[in-house]
mmCIF file of C-alpha atoms in Angstrom:
data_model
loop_
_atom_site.group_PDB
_atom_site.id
_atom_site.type_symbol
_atom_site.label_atom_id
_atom_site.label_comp_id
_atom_site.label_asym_id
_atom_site.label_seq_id
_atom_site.Cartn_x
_atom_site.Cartn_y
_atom_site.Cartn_z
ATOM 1 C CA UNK A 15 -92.564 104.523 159.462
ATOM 2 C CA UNK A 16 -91.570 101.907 161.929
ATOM 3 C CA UNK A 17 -88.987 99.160 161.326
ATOM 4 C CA UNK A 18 -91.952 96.764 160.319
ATOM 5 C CA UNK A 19 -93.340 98.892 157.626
ATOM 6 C CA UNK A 20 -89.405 99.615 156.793
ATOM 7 C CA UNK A 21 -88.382 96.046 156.339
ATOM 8 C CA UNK A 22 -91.819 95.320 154.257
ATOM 9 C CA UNK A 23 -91.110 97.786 151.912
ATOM 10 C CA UNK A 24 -87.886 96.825 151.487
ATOM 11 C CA UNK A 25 -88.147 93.137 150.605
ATOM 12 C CA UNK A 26 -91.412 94.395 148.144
ATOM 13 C CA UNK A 27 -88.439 96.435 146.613
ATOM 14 C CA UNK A 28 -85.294 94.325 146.195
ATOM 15 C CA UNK A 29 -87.165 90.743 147.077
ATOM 16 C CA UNK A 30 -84.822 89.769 149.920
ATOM 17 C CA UNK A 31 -84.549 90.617 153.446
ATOM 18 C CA UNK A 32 -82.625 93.070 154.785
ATOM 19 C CA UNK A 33 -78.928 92.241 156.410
ATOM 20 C CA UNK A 34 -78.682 93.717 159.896
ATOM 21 C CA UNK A 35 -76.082 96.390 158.868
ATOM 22 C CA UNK A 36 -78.960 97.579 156.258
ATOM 23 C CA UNK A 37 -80.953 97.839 159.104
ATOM 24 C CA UNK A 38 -78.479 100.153 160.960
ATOM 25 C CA UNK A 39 -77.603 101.700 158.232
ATOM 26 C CA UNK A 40 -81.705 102.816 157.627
ATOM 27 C CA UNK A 41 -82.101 103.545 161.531
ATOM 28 C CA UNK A 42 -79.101 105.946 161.217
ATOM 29 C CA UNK A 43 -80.349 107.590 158.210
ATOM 30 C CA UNK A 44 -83.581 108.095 159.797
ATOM 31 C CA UNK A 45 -85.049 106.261 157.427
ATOM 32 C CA UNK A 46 -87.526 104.619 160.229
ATOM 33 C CA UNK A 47 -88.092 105.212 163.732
ATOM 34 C CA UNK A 48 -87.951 102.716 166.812
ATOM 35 C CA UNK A 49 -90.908 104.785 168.909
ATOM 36 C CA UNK A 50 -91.024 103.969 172.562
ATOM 37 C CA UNK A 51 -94.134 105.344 174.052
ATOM 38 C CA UNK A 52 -93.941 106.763 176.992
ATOM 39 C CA UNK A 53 -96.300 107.117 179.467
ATOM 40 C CA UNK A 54 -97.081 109.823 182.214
ATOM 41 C CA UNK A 55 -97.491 108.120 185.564
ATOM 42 C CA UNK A 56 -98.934 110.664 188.130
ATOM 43 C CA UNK A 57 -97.785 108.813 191.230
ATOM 44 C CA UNK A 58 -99.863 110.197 193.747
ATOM 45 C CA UNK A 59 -100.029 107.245 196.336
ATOM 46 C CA UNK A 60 -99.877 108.473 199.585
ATOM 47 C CA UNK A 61 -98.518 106.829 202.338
ATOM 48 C CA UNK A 62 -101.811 106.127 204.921
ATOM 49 C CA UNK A 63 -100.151 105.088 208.303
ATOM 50 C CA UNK A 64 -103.266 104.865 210.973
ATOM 51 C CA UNK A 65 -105.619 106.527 208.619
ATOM 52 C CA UNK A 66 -103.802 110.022 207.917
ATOM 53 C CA UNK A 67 -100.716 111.519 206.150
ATOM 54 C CA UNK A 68 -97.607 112.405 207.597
ATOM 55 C CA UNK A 69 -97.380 116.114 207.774
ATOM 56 C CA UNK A 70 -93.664 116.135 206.563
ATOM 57 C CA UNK A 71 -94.246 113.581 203.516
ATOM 58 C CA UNK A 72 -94.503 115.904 200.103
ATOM 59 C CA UNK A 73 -96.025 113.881 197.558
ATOM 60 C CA UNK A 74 -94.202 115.027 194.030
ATOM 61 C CA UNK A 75 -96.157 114.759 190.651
ATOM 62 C CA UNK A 76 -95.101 113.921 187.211
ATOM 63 C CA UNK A 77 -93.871 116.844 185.484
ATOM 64 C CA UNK A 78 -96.841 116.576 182.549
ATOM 65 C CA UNK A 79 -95.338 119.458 181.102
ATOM 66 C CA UNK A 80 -92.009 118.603 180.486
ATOM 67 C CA UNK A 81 -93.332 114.760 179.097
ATOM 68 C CA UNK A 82 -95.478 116.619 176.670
ATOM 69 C CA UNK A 83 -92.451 118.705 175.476
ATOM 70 C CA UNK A 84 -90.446 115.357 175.228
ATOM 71 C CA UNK A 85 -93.338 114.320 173.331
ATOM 72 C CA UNK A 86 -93.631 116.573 171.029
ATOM 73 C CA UNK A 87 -90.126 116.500 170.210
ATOM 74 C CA UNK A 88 -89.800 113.297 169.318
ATOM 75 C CA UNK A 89 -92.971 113.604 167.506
ATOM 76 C CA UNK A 90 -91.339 116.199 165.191
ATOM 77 C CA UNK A 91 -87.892 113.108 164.555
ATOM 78 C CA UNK A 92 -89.737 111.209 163.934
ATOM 79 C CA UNK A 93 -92.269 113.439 161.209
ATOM 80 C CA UNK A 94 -88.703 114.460 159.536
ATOM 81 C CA UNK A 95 -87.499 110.806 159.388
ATOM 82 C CA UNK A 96 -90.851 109.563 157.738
ATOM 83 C CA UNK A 97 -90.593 112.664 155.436
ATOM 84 C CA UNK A 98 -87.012 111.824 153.989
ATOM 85 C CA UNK A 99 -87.801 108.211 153.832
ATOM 86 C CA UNK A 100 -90.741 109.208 152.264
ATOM 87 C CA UNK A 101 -89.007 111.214 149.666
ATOM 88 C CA UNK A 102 -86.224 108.659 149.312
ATOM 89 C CA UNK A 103 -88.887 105.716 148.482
ATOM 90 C CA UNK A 104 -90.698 108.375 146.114
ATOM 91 C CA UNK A 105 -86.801 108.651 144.121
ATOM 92 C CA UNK A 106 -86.471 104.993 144.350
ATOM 93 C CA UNK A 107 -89.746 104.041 143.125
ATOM 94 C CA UNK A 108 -89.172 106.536 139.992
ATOM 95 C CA UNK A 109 -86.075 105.366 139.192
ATOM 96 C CA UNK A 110 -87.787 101.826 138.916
ATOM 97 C CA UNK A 111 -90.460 102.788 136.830
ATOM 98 C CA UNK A 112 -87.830 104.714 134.379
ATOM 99 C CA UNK A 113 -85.990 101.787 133.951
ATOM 100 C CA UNK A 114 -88.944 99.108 133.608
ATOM 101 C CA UNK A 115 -89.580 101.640 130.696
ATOM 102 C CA UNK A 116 -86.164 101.612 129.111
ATOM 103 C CA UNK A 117 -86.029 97.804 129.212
ATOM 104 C CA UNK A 118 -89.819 98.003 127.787
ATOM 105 C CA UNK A 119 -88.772 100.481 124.859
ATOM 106 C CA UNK A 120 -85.635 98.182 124.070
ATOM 107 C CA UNK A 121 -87.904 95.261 124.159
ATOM 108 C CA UNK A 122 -90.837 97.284 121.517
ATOM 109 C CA UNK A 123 -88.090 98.773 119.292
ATOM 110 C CA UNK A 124 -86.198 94.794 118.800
ATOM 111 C CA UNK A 125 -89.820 93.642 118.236
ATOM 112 C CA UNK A 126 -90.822 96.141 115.559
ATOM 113 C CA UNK A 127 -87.540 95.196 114.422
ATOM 114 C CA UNK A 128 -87.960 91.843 114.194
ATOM 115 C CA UNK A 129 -91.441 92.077 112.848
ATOM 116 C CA UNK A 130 -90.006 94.377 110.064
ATOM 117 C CA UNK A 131 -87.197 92.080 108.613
ATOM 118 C CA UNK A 132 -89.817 89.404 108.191
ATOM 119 C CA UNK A 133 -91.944 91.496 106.480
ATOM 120 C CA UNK A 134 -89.845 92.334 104.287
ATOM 121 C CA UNK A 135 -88.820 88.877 102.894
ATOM 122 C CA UNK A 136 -92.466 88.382 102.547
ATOM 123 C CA UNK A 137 -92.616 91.460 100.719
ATOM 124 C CA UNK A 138 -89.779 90.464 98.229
ATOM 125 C CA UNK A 139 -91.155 86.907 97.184
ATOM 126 C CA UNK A 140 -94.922 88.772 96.687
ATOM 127 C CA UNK A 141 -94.864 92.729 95.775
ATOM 128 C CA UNK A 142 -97.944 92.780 94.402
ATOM 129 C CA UNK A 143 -99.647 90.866 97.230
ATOM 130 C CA UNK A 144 -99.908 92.623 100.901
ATOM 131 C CA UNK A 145 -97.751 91.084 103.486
ATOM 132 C CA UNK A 146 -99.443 90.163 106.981
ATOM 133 C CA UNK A 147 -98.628 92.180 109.766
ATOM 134 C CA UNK A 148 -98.513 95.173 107.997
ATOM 135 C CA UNK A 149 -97.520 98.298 110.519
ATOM 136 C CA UNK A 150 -97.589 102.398 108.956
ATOM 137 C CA UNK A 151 -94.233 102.196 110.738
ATOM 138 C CA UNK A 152 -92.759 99.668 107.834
ATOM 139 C CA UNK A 153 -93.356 103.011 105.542
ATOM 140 C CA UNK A 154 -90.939 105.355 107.057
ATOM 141 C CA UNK A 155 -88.724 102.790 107.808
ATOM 142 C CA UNK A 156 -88.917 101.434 104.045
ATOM 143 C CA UNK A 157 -88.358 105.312 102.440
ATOM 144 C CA UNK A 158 -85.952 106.014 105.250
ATOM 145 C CA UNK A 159 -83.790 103.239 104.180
ATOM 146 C CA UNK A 160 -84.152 103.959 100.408
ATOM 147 C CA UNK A 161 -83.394 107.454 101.230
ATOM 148 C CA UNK A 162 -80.675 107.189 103.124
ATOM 149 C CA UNK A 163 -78.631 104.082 101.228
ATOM 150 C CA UNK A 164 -79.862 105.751 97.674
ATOM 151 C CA UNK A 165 -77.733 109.087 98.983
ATOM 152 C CA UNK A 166 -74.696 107.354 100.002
ATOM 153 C CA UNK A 167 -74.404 105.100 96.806
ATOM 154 C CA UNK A 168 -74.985 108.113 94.728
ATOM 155 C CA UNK A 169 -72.037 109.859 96.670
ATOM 156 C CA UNK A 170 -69.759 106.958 96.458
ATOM 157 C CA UNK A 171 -70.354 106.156 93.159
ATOM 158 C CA UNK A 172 -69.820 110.362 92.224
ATOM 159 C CA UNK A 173 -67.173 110.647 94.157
ATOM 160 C CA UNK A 174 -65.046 107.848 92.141
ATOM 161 C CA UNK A 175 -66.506 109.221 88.691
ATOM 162 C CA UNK A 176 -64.881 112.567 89.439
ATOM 163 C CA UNK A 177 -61.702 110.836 90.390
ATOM 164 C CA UNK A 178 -61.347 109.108 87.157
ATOM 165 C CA UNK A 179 -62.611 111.214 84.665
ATOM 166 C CA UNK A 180 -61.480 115.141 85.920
ATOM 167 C CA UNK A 181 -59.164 114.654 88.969
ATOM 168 C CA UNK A 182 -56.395 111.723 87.586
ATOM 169 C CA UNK A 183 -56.744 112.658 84.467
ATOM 170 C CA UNK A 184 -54.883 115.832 82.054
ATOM 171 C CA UNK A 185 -57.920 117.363 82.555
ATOM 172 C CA UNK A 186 -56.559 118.811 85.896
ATOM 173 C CA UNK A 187 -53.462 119.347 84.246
ATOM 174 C CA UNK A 188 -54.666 121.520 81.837
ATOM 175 C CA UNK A 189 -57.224 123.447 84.581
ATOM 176 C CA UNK A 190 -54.211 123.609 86.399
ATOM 177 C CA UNK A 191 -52.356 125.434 83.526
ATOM 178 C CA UNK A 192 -54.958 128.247 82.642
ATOM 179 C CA UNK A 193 -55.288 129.252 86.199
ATOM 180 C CA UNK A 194 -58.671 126.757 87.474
ATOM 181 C CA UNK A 195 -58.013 124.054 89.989
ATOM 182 C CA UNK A 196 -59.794 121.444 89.815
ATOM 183 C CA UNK A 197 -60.912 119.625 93.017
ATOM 184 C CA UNK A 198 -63.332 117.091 93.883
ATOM 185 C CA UNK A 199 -66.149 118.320 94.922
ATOM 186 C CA UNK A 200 -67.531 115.327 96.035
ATOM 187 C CA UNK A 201 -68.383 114.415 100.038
ATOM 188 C CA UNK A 202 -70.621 114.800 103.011
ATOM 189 C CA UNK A 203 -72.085 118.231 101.752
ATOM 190 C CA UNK A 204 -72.679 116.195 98.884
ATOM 191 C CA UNK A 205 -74.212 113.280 100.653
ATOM 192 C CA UNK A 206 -76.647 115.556 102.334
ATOM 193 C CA UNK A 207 -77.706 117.096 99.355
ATOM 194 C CA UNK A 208 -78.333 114.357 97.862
ATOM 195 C CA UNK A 209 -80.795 112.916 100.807
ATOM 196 C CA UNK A 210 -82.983 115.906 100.657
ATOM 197 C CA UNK A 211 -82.843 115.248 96.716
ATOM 198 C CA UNK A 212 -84.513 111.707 97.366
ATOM 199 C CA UNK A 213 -86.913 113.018 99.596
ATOM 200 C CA UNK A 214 -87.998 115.312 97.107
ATOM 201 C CA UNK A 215 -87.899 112.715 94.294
ATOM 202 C CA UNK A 216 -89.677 110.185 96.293
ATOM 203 C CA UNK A 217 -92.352 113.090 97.796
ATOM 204 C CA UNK A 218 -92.285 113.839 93.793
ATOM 205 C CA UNK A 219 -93.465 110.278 92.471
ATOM 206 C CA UNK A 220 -96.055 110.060 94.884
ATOM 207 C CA UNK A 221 -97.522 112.919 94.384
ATOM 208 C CA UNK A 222 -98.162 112.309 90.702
ATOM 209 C CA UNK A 223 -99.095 109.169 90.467
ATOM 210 C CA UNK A 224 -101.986 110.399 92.981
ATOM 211 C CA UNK A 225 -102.232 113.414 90.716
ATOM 212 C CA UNK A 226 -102.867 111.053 87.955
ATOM 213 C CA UNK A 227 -105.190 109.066 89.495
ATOM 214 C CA UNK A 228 -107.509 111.907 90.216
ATOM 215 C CA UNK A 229 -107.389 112.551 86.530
ATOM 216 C CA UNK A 230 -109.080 108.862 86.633
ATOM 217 C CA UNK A 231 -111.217 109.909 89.549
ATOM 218 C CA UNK A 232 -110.034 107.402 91.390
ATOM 219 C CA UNK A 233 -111.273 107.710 95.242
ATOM 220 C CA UNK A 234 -107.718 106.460 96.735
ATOM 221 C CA UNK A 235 -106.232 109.027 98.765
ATOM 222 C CA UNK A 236 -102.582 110.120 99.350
ATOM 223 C CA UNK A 237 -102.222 107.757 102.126
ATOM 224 C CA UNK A 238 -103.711 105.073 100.256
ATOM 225 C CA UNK A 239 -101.504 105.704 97.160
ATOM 226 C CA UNK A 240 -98.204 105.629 99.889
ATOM 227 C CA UNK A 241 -99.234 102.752 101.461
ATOM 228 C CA UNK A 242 -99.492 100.941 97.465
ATOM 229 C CA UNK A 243 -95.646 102.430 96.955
ATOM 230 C CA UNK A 244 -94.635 101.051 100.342
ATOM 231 C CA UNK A 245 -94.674 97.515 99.203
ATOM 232 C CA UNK A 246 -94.078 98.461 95.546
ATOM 233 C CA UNK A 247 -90.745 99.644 96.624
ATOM 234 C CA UNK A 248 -89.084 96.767 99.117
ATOM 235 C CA UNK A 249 -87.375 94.975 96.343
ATOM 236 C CA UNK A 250 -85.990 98.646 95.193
ATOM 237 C CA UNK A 251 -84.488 99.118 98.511
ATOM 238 C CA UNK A 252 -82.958 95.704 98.667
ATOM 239 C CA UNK A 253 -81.140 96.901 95.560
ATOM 240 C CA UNK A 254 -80.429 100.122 96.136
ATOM 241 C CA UNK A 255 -78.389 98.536 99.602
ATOM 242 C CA UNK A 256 -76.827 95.985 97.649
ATOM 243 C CA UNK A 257 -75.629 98.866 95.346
ATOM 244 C CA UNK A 258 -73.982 100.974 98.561
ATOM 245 C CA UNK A 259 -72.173 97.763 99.411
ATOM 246 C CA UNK A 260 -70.754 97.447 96.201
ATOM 247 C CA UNK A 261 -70.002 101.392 96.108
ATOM 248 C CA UNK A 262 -68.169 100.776 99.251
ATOM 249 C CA UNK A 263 -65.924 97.969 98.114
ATOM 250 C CA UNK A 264 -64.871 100.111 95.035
ATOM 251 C CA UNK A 265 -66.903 97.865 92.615
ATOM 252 C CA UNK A 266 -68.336 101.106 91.168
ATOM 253 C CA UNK A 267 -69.095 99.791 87.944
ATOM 254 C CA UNK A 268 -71.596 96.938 88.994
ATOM 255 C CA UNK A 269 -72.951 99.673 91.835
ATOM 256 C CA UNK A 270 -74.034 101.304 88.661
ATOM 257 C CA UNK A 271 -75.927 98.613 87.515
ATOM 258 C CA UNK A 272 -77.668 97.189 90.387
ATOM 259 C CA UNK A 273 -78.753 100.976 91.319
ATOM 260 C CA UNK A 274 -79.947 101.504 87.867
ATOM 261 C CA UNK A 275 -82.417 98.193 88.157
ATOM 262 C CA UNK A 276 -83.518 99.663 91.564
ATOM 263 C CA UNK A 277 -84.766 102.678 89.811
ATOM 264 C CA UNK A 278 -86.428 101.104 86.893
ATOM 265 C CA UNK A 279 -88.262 99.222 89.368
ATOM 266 C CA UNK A 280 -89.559 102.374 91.346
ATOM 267 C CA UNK A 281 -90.894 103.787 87.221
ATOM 268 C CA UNK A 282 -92.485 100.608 86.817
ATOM 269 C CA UNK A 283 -94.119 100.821 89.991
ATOM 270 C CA UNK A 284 -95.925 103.747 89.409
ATOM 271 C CA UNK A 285 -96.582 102.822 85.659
ATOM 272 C CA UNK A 286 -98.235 99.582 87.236
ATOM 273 C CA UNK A 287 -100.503 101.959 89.714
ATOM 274 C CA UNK A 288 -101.826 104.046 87.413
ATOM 275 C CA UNK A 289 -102.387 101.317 84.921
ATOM 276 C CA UNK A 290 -103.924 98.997 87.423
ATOM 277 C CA UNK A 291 -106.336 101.965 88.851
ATOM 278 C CA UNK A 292 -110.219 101.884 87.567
ATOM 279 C CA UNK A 293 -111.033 104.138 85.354
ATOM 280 C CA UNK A 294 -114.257 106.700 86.072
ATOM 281 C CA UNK A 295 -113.802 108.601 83.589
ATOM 282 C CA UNK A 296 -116.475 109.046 80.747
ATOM 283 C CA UNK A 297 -113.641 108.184 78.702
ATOM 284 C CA UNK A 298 -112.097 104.866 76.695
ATOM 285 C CA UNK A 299 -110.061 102.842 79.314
ATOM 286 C CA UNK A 300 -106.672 103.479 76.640
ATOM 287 C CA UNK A 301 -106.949 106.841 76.275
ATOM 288 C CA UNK A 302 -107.927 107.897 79.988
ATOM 289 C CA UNK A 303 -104.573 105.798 81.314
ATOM 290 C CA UNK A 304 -102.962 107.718 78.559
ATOM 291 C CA UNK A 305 -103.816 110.736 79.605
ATOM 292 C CA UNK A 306 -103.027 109.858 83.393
ATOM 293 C CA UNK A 307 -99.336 108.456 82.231
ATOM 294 C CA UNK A 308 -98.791 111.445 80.331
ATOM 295 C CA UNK A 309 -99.741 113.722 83.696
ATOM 296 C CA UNK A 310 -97.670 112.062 85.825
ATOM 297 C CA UNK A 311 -94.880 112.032 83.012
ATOM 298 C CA UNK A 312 -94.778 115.544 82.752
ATOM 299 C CA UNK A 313 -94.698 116.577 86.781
ATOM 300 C CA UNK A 314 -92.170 113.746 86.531
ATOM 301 C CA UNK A 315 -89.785 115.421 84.133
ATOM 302 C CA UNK A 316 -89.801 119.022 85.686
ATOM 303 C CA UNK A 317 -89.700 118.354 88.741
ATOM 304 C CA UNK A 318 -86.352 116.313 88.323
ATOM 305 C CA UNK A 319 -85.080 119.016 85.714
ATOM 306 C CA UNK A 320 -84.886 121.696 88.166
ATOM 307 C CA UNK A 321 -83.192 118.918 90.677
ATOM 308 C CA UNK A 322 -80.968 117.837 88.498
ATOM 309 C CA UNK A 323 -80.020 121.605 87.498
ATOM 310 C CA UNK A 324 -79.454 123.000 90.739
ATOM 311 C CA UNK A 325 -77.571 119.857 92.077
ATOM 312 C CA UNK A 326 -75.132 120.072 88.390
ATOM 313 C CA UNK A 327 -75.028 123.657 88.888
ATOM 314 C CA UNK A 328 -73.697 123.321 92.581
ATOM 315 C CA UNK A 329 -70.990 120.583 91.668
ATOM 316 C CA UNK A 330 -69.412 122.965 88.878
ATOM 317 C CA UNK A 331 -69.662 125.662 90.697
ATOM 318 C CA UNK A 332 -68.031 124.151 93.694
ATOM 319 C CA UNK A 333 -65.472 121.691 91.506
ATOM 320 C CA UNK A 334 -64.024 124.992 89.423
ATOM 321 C CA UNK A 335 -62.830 127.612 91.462
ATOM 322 C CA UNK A 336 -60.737 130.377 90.056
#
């Protein structure tokens, strides 16, 4: 690469010119090469006096050899300078392109972001009514939220149950007396517990209210029947946030509340599905969303039985220790 190419490539880079100690600073690297060609000259004039040469005149040729050599040589700098500058512009270039796509992911991820939060407030006023701009994103984002603030409200609130009712209380005392301590069990092994407990519930009230619509026959898939609970459930996970705020500020009592509305809207929710599902069954309307409720009841209450009796059993276990 000459200094030409060199300085093009550099303004098409940085958009400026170079400064002169840039310049130097790239010769000196051998990041471009100043060629001078040089040429052979085979000087073979010979001196004609009267029409003949002087018998002691030697006339001494260009040593083509040795040019060629010199040639070649700086052939090969040059080769090895175009070859690092080569691989420098290569690093450079890729360094460019990572960050155009770091500032491009920032950019998509604030967008979605954006996009979501509005959404959302669309979603509150009308539940019933698809928002525009609906993305499958909004659906993990929506359960990852409920998940995630539904665990840590459940924790808080726990932990400051246990504190009143076993730990600060002669309960502990007593424990205390016939050789038990009492401890709260309560914390982040809790906390993660309780998210894959959410997951499971949530995973759980999908799954039968798509159960029960098969009993109808209904043609609406799994994805279909997430994509229903996805809007169904925004104003749940508006409460269930609210109620982690209120866990955090120690107003335990209201957190109780707010989270309990939260989850009576998720049973309506699929109570509405089912009952708002056509019926293809050879059936009365009544008695075939009767039937439906009743599956979906009953996957309901075991699956959350065995939850609820592995999680208790845990707590004890861990909370009484001899």
């Amino acid at each position: 690469m000459n200094k030409t190419d060199w300085i093009e490539y550099f303004e098409a880079i940085n958009s400026r010119k170079p400064s002169e100690e840039e310049i130097s600073q790239a010769l000196a690297a051998g990041e471009f090469s100043e060629t001078v060609v040089v040429e052979a000259v085979e000087d073979t004039t010979s001196l004609e006096k009267s029409g003949s040469v002087e018998e002691n005149e030697i006339v001494t040729p260009v040593d083509t050899a040795t040019t060629v050599e010199t040639n070649t040589e700086k052939s090969v700098v040059s080769e090895s300078g175009v070859e690092t500058k080569t691989a420098a512009l290569k690093a450079k270039e890729k360094e460019v392109i990572e960050k155009l796509k770091e500032n491009q992911m920032i950019a998509d991820t604030a967008q979605v972001a954006s996009n979501y939060l509005s959404w959302v407030l669309e979603t509150v006023k009308r539940p019933m009514t698809k928002a525009s701009g609906f993305n499958s994103l909004y659906t993990y984002l929506t359960l990852g939220i409920i998940v995630i603030f539904a665990a840590l409200s459940t924790t808080l609130n726990l932990h400051a149950f246990y504190e009143r009712t076993v730990v600060n209380t002669t309960f502990s005392e007593f424990s205390s007396f016939v050789g038990i301590s009492a401890t709260n069990p309560i914390g982040f092994g809790t906390f993660i517990a309780l998210l894959f407990a959410v997951v499971i519930f949530i995973v759980t009230i999908v799954f039968a209210t798509w159960v029960a619509l098969k009993v109808l026959k209904s043609p609406l898939s799994f994805s279909n029947v997430v994509d229903k609970y996805t809007s169904l459930f925004v104003p749940a996970a508006v409460l269930i946030i609210i109620a982690s705020i209120l866990s955090l500020i120690r107003l335990n009592f209201l957190s109780y509340i707010i989270f309990i509305l939260a989850l009576l809207i998720i049973s309506i929710s699929l109570y509405y599905i089912i009952l708002t599902t056509e019926n293809n069954l050879k059936l009365d309307d009544f008695y075939a969303k009767l039937l439906a409720l009743i599956t979906s009841g009953a996957i309901m209450f075991v699956i959350t039985f065995i939850l609820t009796l592995i999680f208790t059993t845990i707590i004890f276990k861990a909370a009484f220790t001899l």
